[in-house]
mmCIF file of C-alpha atoms in Angstrom:
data_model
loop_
_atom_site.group_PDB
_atom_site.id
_atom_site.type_symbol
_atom_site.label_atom_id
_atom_site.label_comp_id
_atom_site.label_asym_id
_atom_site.label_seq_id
_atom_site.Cartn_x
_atom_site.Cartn_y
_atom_site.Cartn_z
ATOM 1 C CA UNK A 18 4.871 5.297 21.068
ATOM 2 C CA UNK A 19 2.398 8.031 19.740
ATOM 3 C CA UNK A 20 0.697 10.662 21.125
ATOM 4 C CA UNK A 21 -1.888 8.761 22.987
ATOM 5 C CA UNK A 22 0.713 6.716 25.091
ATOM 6 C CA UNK A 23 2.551 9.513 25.276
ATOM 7 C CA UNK A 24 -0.571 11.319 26.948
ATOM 8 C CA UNK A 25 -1.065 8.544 29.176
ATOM 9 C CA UNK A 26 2.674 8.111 30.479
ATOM 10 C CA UNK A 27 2.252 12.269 31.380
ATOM 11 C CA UNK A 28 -0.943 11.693 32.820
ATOM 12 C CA UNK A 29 0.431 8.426 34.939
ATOM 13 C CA UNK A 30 3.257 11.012 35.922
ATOM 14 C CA UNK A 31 1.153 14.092 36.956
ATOM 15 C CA UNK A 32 -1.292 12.190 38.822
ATOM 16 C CA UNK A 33 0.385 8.569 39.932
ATOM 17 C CA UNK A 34 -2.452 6.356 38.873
ATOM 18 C CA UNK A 35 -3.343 4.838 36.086
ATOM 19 C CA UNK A 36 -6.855 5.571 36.628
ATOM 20 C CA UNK A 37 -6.592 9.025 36.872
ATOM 21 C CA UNK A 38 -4.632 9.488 33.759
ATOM 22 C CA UNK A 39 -7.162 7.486 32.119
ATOM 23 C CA UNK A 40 -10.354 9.419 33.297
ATOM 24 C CA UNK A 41 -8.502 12.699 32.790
ATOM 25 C CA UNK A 42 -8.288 11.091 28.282
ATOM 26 C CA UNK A 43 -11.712 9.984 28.856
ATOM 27 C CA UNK A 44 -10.183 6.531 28.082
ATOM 28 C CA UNK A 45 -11.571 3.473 30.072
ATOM 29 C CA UNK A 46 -9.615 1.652 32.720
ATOM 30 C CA UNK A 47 -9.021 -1.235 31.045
ATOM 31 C CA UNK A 48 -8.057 0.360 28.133
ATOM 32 C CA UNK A 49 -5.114 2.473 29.598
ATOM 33 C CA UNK A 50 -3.780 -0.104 31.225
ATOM 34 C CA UNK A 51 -4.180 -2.330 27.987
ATOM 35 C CA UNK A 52 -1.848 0.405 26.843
ATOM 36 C CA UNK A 53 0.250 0.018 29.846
ATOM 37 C CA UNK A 54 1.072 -3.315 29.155
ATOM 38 C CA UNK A 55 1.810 -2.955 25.814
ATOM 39 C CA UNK A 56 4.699 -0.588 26.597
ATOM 40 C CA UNK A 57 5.913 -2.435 29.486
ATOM 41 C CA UNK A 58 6.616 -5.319 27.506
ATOM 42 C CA UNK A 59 7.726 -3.209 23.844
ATOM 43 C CA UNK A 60 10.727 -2.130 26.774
ATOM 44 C CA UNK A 61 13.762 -3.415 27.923
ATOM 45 C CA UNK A 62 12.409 -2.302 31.130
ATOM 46 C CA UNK A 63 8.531 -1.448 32.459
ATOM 47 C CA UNK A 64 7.911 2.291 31.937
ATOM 48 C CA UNK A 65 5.668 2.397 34.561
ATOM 49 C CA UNK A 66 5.397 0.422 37.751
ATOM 50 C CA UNK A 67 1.792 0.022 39.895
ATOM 51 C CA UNK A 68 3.016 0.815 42.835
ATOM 52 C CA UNK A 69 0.866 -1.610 45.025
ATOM 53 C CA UNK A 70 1.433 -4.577 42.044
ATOM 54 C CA UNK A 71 -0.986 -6.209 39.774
ATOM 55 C CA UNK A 72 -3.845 -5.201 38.052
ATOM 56 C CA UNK A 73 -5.424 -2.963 41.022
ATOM 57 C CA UNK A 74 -6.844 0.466 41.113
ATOM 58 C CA UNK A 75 -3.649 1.191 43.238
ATOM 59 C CA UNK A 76 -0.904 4.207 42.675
ATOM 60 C CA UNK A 77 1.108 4.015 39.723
ATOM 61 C CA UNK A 78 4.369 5.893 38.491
ATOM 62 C CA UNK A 79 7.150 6.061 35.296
ATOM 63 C CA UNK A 80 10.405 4.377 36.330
ATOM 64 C CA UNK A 81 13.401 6.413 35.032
ATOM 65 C CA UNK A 82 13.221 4.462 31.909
ATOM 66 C CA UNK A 83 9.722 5.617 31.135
ATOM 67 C CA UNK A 84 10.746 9.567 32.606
ATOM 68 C CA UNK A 85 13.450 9.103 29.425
ATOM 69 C CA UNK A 86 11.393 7.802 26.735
ATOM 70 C CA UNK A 87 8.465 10.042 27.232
ATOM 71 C CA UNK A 88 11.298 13.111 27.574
ATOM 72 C CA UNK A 89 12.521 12.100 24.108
ATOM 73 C CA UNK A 90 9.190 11.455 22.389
ATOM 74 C CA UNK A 91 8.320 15.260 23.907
ATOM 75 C CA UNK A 92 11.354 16.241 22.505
ATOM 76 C CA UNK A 93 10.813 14.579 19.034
ATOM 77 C CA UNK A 94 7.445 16.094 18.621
ATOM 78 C CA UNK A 95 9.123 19.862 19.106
ATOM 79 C CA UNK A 96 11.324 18.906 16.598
ATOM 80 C CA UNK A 97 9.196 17.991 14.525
ATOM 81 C CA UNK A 98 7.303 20.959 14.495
ATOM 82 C CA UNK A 99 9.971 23.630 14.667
ATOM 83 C CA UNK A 100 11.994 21.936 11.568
ATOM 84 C CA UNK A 101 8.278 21.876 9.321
ATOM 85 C CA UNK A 102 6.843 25.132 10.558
ATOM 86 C CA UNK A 103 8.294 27.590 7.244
ATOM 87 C CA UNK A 104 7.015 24.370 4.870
ATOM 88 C CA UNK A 105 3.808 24.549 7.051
ATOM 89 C CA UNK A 106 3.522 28.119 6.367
ATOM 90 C CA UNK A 107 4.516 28.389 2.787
ATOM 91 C CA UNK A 108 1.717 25.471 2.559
ATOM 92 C CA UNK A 109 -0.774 27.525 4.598
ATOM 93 C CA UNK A 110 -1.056 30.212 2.144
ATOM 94 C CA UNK A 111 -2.667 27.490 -0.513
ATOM 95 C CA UNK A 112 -4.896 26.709 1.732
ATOM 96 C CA UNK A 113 -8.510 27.845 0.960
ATOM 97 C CA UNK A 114 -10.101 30.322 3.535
ATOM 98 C CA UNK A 115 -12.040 28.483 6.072
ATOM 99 C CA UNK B 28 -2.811 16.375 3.638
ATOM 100 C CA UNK B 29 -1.291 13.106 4.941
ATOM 101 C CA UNK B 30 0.601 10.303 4.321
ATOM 102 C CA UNK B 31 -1.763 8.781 2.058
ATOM 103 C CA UNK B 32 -2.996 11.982 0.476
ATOM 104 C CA UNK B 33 0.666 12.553 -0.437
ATOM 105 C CA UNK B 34 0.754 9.134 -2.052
ATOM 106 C CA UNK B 35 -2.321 9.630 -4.454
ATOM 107 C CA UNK B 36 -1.104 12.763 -5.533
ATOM 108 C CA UNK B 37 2.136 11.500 -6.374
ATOM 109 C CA UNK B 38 0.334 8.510 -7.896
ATOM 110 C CA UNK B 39 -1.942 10.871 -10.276
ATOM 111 C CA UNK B 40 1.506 12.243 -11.438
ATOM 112 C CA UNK B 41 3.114 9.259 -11.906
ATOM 113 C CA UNK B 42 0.320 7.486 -14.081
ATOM 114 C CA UNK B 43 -1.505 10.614 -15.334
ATOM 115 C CA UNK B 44 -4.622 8.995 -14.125
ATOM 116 C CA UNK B 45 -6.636 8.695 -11.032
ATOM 117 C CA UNK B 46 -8.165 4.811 -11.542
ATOM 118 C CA UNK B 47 -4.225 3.791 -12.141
ATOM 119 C CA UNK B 48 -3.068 5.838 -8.537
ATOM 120 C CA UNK B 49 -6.099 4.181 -6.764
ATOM 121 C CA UNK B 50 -5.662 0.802 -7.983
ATOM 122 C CA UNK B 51 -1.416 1.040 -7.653
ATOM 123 C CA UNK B 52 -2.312 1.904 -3.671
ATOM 124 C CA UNK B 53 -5.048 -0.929 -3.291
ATOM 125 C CA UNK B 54 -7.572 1.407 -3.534
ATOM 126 C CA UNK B 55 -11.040 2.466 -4.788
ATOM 127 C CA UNK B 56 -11.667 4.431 -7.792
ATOM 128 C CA UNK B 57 -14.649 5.817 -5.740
ATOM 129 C CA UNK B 58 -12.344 6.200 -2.784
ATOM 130 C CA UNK B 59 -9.860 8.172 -4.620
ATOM 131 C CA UNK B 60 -11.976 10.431 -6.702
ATOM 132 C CA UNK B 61 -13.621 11.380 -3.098
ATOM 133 C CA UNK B 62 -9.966 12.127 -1.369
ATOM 134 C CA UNK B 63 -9.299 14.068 -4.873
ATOM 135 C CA UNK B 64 -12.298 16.104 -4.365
ATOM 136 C CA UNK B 65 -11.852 16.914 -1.076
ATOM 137 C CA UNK B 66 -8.166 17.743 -1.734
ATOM 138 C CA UNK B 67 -9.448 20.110 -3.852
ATOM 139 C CA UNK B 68 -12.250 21.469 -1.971
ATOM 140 C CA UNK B 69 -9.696 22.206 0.743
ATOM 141 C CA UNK B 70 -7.162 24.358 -1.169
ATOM 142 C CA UNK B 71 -7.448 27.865 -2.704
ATOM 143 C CA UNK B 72 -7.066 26.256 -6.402
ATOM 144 C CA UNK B 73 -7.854 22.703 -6.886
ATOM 145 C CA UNK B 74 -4.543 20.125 -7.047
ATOM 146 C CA UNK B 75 -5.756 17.799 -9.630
ATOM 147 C CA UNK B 76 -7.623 17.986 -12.930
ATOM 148 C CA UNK B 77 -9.253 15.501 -14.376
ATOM 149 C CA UNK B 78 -8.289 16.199 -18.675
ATOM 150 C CA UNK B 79 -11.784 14.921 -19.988
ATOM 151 C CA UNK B 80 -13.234 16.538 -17.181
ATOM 152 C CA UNK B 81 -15.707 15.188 -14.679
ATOM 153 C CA UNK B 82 -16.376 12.280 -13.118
ATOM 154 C CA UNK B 83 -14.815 9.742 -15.482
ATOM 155 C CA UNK B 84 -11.992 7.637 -15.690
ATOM 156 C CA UNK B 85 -10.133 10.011 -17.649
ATOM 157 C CA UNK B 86 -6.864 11.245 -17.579
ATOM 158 C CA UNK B 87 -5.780 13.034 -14.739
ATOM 159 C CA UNK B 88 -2.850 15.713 -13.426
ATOM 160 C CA UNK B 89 -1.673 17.622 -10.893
ATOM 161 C CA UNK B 90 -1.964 21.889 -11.053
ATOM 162 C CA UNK B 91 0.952 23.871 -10.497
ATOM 163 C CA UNK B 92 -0.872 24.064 -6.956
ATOM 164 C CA UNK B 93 -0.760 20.100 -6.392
ATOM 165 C CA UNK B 94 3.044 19.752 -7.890
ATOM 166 C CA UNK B 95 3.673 22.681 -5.271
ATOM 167 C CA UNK B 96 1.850 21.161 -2.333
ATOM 168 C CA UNK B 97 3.377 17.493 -2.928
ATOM 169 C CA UNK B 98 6.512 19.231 -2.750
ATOM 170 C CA UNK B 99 6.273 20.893 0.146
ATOM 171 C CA UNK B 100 4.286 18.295 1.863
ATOM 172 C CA UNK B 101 7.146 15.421 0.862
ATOM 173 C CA UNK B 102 10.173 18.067 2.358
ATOM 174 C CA UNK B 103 8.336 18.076 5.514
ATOM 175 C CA UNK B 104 8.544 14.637 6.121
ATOM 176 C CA UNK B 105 12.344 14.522 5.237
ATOM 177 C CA UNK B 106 12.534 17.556 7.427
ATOM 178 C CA UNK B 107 10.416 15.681 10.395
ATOM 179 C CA UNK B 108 12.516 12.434 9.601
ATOM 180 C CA UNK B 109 15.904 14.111 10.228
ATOM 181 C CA UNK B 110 15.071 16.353 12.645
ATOM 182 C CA UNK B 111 13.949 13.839 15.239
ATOM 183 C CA UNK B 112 16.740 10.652 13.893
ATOM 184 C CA UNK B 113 18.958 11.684 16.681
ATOM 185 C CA UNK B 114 16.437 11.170 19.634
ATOM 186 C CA UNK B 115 15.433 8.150 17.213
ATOM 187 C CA UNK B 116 18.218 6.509 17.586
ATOM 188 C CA UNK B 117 18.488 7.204 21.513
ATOM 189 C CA UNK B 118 14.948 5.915 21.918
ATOM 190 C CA UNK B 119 15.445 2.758 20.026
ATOM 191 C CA UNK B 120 18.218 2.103 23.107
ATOM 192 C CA UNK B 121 15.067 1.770 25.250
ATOM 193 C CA UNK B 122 13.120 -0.720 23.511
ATOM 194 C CA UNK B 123 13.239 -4.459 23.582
ATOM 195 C CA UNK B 124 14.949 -6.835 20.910
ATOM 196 C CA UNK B 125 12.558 -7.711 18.707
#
């Protein structure tokens, strides 16, 4: 997982196709569901299902397992941030001007 | 600053040289001295020195600026790291034996 997939599994959510979620990254087809596979099979179990099977231009959604792992990624990425942000800015400061 | 950023700065400490940091990361001299330069284009006071000055293979070290920077820039990844373990550890759950 990074933030591309992560993108892509939100995007697969919001619109339920992989198409979609690919033309809304300006990311090909192929190459979303590339990246489709690759989860599905870095799972115990498929994080997103085409609904109408196969490599088609059909519907597409996150099973629960996918709903989870994108929730936690989310969640890791606010953590992230919120437990860096006084480091970020006490490093700000030596930061030229732009 | 980055990963690899991180790691020539703390290299240039280590050996008191930027050839030595370069070539202990598999890297360019030319490589380095550009991600040096940059570095210090991008901050208010510059993190490295080079001793003999200029563009030789001189000795090198970090400014009060660059120790500072490292620092801060190494306690954000602990503080990323163990922020996000928890989730981590619930994500791994999800993925397939390796």
């Amino acid at each position: 997982m990074g933030p591309g997939k992560a993108d892509l599994l939100e995007g697969i959510r919001d619109t339920g196709s992989i198409a979609q979620a690919a033309s809304r990254m300006g990311m090909s087809y192929m190459r979303a569901w590339g990246l489709v596979r690759t989860m599905n099979g870095c799972f115990r179990e498929p994080l997103v299902v085409a609904e109408r099977g196969g490599n088609t231009r059909g519907g597409a959604r996150l099973t629960q397992s996918g709903e989870q792992v994108l929730g936690l990624y989310r969640e890791m990425e606010r953590q992230a941030l919120a437990s860096t942000q006084p480091n970020w800015e006490r490093l700000r400061r030596f930061l030229a001007a732009p």
